[in-house]
XYZ file of C-alpha atoms in Angstrom:
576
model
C 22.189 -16.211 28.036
C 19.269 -14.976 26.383
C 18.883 -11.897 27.802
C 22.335 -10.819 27.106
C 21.957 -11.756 23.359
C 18.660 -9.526 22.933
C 20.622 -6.639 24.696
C 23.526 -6.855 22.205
C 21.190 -6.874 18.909
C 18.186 -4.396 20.860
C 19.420 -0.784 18.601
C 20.796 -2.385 15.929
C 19.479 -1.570 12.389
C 20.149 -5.060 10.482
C 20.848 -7.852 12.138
C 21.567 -11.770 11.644
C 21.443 -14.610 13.258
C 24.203 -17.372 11.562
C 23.539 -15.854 8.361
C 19.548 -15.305 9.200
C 18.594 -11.529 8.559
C 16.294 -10.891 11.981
C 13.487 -8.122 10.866
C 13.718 -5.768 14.108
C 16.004 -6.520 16.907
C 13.596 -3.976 19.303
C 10.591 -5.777 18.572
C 12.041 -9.117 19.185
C 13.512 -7.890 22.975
C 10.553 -6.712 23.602
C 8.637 -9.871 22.439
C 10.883 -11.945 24.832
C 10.430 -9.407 27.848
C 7.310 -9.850 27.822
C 7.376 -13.567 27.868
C 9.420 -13.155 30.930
C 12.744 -13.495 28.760
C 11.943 -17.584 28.432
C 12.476 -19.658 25.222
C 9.413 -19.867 23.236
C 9.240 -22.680 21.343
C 9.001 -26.262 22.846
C 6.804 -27.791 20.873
C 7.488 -29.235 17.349
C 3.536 -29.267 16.913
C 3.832 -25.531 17.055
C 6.611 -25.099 14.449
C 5.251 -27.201 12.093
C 1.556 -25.186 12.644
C 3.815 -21.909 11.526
C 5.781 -24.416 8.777
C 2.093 -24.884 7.184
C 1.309 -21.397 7.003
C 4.286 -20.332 5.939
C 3.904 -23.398 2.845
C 0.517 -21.568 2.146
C 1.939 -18.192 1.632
C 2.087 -18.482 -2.029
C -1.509 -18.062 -2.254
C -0.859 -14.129 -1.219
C 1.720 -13.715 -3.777
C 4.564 -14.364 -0.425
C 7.636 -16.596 -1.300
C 8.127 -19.179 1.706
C 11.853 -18.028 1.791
C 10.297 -14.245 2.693
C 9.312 -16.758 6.361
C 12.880 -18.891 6.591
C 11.073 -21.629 5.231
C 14.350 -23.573 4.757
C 15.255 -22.971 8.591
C 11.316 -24.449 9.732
C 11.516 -27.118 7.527
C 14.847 -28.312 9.263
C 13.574 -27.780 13.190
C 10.504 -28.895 12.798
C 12.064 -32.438 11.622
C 11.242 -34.683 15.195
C 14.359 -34.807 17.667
C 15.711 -31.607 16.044
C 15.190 -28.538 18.616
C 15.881 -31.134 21.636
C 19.297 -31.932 20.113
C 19.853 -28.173 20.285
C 21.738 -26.539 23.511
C 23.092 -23.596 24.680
C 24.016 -20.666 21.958
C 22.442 -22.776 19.370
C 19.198 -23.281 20.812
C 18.991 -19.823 21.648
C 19.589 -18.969 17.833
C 16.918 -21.481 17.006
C 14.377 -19.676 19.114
C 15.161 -15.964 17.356
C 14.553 -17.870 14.024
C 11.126 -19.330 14.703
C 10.276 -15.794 16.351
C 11.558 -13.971 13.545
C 9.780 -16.340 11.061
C 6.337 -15.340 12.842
C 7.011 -11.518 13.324
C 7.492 -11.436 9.575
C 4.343 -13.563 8.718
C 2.426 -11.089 11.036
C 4.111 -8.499 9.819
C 3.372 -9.258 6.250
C 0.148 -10.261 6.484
C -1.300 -7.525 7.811
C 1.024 -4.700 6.235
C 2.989 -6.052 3.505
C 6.551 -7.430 2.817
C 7.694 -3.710 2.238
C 7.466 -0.814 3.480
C 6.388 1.606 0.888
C 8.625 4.567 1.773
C 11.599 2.670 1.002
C 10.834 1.335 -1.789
C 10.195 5.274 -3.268
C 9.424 8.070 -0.714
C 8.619 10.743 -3.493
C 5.756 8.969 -4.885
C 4.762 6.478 -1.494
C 3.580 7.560 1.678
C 2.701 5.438 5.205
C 3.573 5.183 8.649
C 5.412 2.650 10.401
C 4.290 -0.420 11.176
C 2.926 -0.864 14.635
C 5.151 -2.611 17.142
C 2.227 -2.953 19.826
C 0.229 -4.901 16.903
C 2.502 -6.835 15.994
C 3.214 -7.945 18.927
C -0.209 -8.528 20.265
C -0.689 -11.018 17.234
C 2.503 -12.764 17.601
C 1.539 -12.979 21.514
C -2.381 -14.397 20.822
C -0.565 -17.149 17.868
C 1.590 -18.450 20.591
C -1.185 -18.615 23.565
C -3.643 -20.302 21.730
C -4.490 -23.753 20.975
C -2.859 -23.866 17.818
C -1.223 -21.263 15.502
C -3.521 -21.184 12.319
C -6.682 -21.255 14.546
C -5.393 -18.315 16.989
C -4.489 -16.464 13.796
C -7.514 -16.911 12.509
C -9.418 -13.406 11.309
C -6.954 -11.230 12.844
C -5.993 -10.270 9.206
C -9.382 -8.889 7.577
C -8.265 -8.540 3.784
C -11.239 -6.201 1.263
C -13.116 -7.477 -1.453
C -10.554 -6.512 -3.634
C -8.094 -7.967 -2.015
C -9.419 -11.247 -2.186
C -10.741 -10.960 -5.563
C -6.949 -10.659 -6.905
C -6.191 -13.197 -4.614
C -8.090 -15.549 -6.551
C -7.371 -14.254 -9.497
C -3.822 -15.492 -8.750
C -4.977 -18.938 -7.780
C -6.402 -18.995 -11.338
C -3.900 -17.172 -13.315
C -1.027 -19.565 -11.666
C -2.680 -22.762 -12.879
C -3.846 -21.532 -15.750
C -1.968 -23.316 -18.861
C -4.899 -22.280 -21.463
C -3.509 -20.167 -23.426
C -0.145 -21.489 -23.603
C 0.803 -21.943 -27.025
C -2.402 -19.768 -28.152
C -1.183 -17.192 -31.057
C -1.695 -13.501 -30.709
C -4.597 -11.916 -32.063
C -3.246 -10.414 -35.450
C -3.556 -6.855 -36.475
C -6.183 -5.169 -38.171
C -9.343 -2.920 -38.490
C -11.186 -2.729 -35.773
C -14.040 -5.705 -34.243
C -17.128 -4.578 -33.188
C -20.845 -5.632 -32.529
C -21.915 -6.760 -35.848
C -18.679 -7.252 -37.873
C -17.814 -10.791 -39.785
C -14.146 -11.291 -39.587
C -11.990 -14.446 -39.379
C -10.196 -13.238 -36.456
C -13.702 -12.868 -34.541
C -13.555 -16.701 -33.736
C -9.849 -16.165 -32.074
C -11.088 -13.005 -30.255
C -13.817 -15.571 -28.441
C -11.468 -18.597 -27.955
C -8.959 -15.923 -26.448
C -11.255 -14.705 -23.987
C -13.352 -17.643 -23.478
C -9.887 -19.396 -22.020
C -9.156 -15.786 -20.454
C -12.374 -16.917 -18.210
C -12.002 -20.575 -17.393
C -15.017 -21.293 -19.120
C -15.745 -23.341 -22.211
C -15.491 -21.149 -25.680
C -19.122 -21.410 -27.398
C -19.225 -22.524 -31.244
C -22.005 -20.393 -32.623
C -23.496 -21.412 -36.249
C -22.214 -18.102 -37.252
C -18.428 -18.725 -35.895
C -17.077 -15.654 -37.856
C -19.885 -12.859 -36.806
C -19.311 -10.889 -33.343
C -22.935 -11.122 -32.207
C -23.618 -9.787 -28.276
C -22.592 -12.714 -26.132
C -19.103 -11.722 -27.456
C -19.727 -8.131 -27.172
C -20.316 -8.603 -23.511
C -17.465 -10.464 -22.832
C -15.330 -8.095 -24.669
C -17.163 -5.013 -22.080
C -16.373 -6.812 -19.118
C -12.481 -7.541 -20.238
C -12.017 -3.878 -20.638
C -14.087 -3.344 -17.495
C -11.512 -4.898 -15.677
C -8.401 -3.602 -17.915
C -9.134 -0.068 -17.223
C -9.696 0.474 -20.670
C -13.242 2.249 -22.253
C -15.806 -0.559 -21.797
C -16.884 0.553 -25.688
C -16.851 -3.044 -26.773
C -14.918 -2.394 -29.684
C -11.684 -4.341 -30.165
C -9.309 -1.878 -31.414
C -5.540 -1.127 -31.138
C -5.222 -0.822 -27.060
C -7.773 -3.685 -26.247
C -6.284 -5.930 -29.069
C -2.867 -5.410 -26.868
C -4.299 -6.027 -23.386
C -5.792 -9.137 -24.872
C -2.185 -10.224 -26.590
C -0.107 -9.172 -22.939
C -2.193 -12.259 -21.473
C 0.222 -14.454 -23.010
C 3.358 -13.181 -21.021
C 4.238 -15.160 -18.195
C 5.006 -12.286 -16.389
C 1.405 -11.225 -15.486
C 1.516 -13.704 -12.333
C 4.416 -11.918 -10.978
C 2.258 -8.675 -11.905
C -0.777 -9.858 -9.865
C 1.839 -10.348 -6.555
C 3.141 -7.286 -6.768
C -0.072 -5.438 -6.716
C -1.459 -7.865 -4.059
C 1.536 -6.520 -2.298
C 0.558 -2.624 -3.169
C -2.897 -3.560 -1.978
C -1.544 -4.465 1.649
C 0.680 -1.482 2.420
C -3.151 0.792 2.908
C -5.872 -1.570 4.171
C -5.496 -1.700 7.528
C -8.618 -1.876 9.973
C -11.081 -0.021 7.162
C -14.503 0.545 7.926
C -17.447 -0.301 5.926
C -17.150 3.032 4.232
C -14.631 4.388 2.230
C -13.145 5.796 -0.927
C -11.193 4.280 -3.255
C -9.240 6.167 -6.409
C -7.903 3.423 -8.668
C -5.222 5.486 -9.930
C -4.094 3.453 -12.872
C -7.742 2.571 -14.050
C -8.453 6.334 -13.689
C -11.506 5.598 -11.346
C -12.862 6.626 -8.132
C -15.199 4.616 -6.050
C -16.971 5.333 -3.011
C -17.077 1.744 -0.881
C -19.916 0.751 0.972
C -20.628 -2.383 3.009
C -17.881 -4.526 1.185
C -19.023 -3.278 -2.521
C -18.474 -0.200 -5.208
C -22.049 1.497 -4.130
C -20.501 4.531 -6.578
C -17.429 4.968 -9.445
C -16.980 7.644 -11.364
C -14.329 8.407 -14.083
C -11.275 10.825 -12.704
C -8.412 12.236 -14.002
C -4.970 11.988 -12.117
C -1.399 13.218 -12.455
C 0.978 13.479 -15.436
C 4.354 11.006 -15.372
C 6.159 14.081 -14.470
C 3.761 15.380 -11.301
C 2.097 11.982 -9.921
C -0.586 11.365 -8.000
C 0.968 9.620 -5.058
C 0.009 6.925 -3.011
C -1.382 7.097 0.157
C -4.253 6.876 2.608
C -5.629 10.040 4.864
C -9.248 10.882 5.894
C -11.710 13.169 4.212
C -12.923 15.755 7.187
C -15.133 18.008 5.236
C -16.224 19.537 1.443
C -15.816 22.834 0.274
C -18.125 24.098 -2.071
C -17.400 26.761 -4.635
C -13.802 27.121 -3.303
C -11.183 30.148 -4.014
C -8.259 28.526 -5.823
C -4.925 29.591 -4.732
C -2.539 29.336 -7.464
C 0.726 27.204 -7.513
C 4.053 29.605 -7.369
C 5.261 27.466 -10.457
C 1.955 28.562 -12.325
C 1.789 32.048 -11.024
C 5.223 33.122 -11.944
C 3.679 32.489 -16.021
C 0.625 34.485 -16.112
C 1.504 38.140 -16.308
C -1.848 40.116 -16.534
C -5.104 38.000 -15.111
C -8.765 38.724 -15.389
C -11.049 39.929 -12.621
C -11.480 36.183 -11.539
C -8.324 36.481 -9.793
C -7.029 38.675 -6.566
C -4.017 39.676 -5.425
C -3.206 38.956 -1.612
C 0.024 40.517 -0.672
C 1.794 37.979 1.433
C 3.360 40.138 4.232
C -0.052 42.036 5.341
C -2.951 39.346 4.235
C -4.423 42.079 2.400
C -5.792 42.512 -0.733
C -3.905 44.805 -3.352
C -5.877 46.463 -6.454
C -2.888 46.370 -8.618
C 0.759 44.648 -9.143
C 2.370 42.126 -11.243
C 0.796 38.519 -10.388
C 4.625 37.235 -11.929
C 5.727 38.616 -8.572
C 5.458 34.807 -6.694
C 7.269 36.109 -3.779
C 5.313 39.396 -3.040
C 1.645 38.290 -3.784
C -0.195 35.069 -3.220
C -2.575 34.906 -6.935
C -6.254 34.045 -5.681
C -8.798 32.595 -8.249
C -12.350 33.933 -6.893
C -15.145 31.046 -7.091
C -17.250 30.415 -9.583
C -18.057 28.000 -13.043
C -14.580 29.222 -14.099
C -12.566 28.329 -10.878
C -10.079 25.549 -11.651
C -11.242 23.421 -8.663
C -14.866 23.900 -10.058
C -17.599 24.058 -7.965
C -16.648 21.417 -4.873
C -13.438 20.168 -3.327
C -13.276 17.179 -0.851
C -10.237 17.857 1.471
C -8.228 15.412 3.337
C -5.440 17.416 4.852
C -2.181 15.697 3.857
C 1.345 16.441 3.416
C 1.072 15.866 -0.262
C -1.712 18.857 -0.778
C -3.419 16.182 -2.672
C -7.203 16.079 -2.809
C -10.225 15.247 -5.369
C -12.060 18.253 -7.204
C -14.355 19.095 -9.846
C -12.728 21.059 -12.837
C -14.741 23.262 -15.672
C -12.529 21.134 -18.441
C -15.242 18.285 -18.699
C -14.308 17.060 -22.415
C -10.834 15.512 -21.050
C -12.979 13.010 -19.087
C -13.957 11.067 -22.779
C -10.021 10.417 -23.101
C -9.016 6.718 -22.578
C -5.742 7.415 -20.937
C -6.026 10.443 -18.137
C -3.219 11.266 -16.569
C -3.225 15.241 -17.039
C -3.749 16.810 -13.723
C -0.947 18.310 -11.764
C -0.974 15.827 -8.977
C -4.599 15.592 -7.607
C -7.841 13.916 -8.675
C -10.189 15.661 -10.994
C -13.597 14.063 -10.428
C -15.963 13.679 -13.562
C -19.427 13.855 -11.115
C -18.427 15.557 -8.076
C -22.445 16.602 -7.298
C -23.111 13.314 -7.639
C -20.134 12.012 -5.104
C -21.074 14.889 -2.811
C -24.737 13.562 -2.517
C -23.387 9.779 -1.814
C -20.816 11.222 0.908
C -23.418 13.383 2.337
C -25.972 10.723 2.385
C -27.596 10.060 5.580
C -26.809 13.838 6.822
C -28.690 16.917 6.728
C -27.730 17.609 3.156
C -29.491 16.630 0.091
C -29.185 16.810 -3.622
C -31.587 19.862 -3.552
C -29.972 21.826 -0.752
C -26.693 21.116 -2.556
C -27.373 22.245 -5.625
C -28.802 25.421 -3.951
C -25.635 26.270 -2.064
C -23.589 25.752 -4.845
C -25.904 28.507 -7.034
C -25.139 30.891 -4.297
C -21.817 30.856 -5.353
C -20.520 31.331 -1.157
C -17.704 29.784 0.040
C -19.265 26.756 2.217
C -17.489 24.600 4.269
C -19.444 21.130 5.093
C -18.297 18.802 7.967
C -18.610 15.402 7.505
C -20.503 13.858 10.383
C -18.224 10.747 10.502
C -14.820 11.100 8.422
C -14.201 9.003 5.403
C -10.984 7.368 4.904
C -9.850 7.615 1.254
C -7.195 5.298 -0.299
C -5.606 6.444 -3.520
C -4.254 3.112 -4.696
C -1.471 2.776 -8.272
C -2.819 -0.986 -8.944
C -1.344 -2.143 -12.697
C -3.680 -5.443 -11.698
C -7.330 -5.525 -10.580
C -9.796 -8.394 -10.790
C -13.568 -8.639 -10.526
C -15.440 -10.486 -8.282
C -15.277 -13.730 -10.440
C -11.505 -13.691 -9.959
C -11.195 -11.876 -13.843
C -8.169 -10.052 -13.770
C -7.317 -7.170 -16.036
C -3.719 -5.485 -16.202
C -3.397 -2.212 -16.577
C -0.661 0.315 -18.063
C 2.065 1.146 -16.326
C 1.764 5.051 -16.640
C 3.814 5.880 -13.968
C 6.536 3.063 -14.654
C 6.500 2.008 -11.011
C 6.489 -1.839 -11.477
C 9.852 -2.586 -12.260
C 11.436 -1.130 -8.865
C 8.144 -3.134 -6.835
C 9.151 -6.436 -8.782
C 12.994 -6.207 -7.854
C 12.595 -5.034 -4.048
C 10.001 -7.896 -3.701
C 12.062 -10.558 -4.774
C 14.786 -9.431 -2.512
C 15.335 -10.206 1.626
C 13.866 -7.445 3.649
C 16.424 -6.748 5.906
C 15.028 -3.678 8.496
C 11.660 -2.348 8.085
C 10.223 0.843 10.033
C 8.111 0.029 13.025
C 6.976 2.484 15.477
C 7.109 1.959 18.891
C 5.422 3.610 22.286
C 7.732 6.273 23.725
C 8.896 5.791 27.028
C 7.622 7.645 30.162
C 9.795 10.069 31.381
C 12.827 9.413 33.716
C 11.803 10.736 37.077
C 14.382 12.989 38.130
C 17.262 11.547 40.239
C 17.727 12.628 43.716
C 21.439 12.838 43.582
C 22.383 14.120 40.119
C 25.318 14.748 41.027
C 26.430 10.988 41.307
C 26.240 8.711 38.136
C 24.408 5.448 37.585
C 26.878 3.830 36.512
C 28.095 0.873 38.298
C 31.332 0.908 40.293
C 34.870 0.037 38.485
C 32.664 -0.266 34.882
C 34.152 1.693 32.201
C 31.693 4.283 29.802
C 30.685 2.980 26.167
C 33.242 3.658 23.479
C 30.489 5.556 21.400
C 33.039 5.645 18.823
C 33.955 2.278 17.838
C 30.558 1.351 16.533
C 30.007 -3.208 17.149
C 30.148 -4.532 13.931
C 29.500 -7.982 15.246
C 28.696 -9.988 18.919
C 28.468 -13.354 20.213
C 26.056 -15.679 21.809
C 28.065 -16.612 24.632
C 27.161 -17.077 28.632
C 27.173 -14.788 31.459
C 30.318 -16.623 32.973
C 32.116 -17.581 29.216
C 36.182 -17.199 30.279
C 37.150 -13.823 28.205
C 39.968 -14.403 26.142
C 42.000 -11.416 25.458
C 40.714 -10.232 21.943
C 37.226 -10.321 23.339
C 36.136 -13.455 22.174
C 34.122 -15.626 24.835
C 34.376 -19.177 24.915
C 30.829 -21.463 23.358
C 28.547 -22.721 25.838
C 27.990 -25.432 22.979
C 31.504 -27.426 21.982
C 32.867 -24.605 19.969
C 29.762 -24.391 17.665
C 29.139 -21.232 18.320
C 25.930 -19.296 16.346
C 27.096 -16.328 15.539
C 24.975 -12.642 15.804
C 26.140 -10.170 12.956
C 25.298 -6.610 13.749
C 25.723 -3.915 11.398
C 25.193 -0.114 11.570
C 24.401 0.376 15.342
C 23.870 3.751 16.055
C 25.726 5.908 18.696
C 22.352 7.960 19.898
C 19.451 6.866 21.599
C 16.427 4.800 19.733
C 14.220 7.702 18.567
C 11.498 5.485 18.992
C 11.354 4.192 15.525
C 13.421 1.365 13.826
């Protein structure tokens, strides 16, 4: 009976289980085949191992309900999943499966999948079926679920840091009933003010600790100045010190219940990208305009950046840095081009049909010439680029236009990262290599065209976080530039029905011997390809068919029933 069932729901894209959304259909046939197409769960130790993990969730930002909570609670109840038979034990089973694909699945690569909630400005691929699989496979061999699952989902610093920033920000009841800050001039190092006293209570709850009553109350002397610092620190806001109009509304947002649910979703944001990182890596903090280069498990380097406009975002994504290119050419974007008329000697023509350079022509003329900008101090990508080849044409670069960098709010670019040291980054990446600051600096005064291998490749993360906490669990929210949250916050607090997983491709058929006869059995009749199943039964091998196609319940009439939608007439591609 089981086999049958996994058959009928195998290709579909959503499918149900009385009322129970399943995530994949595929990966749950192909978690029973190779279990030798057996029931899985026996043992109500075992259900209630996944019940308590599933309880836990919370502490991620998960919702039990994103695990069936409501269906573990009732089997794992004693005397439960022995008083089930036939169709509904079988359902039974795909639940609790289910339940754990999803908890694997969301552990280690979020609740979402990122292209579906916005392709345009997301980008990752599919989930990995063999993965997930090989986790749900070691949770059900072992001793006990919680201890086989153990460390097989390795969360970053900053993961965890948010995490318990969470923790705190959830039981955190201090400032509830606390008035705003009022308006005013600004607070700074030095001033006497009334408010100064509320701007250290405020913050001193903002950090769990106890707010200090200095003879002076009134005067913002340096303990406060610090703690002001490291609030902006966090906020993504100029660490200055200085409480004025943006800072004074960071500090009055921490009142808004809503911050919690801001913390999940960028927990959430934070799990679509960190799978199996090395010690090394880069990190653009896209909302905090930042960059960071990662080393064993800490920011070893940040510098400020400067990142697309609302209109022409910097997506998110992760891809590997392969190599630097120092004093690039710059070739200029069509929807630039087509605007500049006349151009200086910095630039080139390249006619597009022969490759070759032309001494004269209109640069407007986007679909003859490609518009070259030589290197050099002038070159818009400035005097180093650090390429990871992606389909976004995304990468980080210097840029000429320094004074932009002292702005508080930097989204100005066209799209990619504008980095405020690159020299500096360039030593860090190249550290360890046969480069050094000197030899760099002399390549660069060359002014060649040098491309630089990396000896290991980097991977480089651009993360949108609206939420970020330090390592003491401090959280700081950030502004919503983009105006991303809203969609995040309503897909997360909806069922995922389907997500994408990839799976292996199939060997090749070998090639039959007698093509010429089919292999299909004798007296069976071909698949109606198009009546598409909207919906199948559990029922047995032998159920009597009645004449509308309805099979008879191995299990008194209550009969679980399997709600397919959407099943497609081709073959899998390989992906669901």
């Amino acid at each position: 009976m089981l086999r049958p069932t996994l058959d009928s729901i195998r290709d579909a894209k959503t499918v149900a289980v009385e009322g129970v959304p399943l995530l994949s259909g595929r990966l749950l046939a192909e978690f029973y085949a190779e279990r030798g197409d057996v029931l899985v769960w026996g043992e109500t130790g075992r259900i209630a191992g996944l019940l308590d993990l599933v309880e836990r969730s919370p502490s991620d930002g998960f919702r039990p309900d994103d695990f069936h909570a409501e269906s573990l609670r009732r089997l794992a109840a004693p005397g439960i999943l022995r008083s089930l038979t036939g169709n509904a034990r079988i359902a039974a089973d795909l639940v609790l499966s289910d339940a754990l694909a999803r908890y694997v699945h969301h552990r280690r690569y979020g609740k979402l999948d990122p292209v579906a909630v916005d392709s345009k400005w997301h980008d990752r691929s599919p989930a990995s079926s063999e993965i997930v699989l090989a986790d749900m496979n070691r949770a059900l061999d072992g001793k006990d679920l919680q201890t086989s699952l153990l460390g097989r989902f390795p969360r970053p610093f900053w993961y965890e840091d948010l995490k318990s920033a969470l923790r705190g920000y959830t039981a955190q009841t201090a400032l509830a009933g606390l008035p705003p800050l009022p308006g005013g001039s600004k607070l700074a190092r030095g001033t006497r003010d009334p408010r100064v006293a509320m701007l250290r209570e405020r913050l001193a709850r903002l950090d769990g600790v106890p707010a200090s009553t200095p003879s002076d109350a009134d005067l913002f002397d340096q303990a406060l100045h610090e703690a002001v610092t490291s609030f902006q620190g966090r906020s993504g806001l100029t660490a200055d010190g200085i409480v004025g109009p943006s800072t004074l509304a960071a500090l009055n947002e921490y009142g808004d219940d809503t911050k919690a649910e801001q913390i999940r979703i960028n927990l959430e944001r934070m799990r679509w990208l960190y799978q199996d990182l090395p010690a090394d890596y880069i990190f653009v903090d896209v909302a905090a305009f930042r960059a960071h280069l990662v080393r064993g498990e800490r920011f070893a380097w940040s510098t400020r950046v400067i990142v697309g406009t609302p209109e022409t975002q910097t997506p998110m994504f992760r891809d590997t840095m392969e190599h630097l290119v120092f004093n690039p050419t710059w070739t200029v974007p069509v929807s630039i081009q087509k605007k500049m008329g006349r151009v200086s000697g910095d630039y080139r023509l390249v006619d597009r049909q022969t490759g070759k350079q032309v001494g004269g022509g209109d640069a407007r003329d986007h679909r003859r010439y490609r518009l070259v900008q030589a290197p050099g101090p002038k070159n818009a990508l400035g005097r180093v680029k650090f390429m990871f080849p992606n389909s976004h044409a995304v990468y980080l670069h210097d840029t000429p236009g320094k004074a932009a960098f002292g702005r508080q709010s930097r989204a100005l670019s066209n799209g990619c990262i504008r980095v405020q040291d690159p020299l500096d980054l360039a030593e860090a990446i190249l550290d360890g290599s046969n480069w050094d600051r000197s030899g760099i600096e002399r390549l660069v005064e060359r002014g060649h065209t040098r491309y630089v291998d990396l000896t290991e490749t980097l991977p480089v993360l651009l993360y949108y976080l609206t939420a970020f906490a330090d390592e003491q669990g401090k959280v700081g929210f950030r502004q919503d530039v983009y105006g991303r949250d809203e969609a995040l916050r309503a897909a997360l607090a909806s069922p995922v029905l389907r997500t994408r997983i990839a799976f292996p491709e199939p060997p090749a058929p070998e090639p039959s011997p007698h093509p010429e006869q089919s292999e299909q059995a004798p007296g069976a009749e071909p698949p109606d390809s198009s009546a598409p199943s909207t919906s199948v039964h559990l029922t047995g091998r032998d159920s009597a068919e009645t004449p509308d196609g309805e099979g008879t319940s191995a299990n008194n009439g209550a009969e679980p029933e399997v709600s397919v939608v959407d099943r497609p007439a081709a073959s899998p591609t390989g992906r669901l």
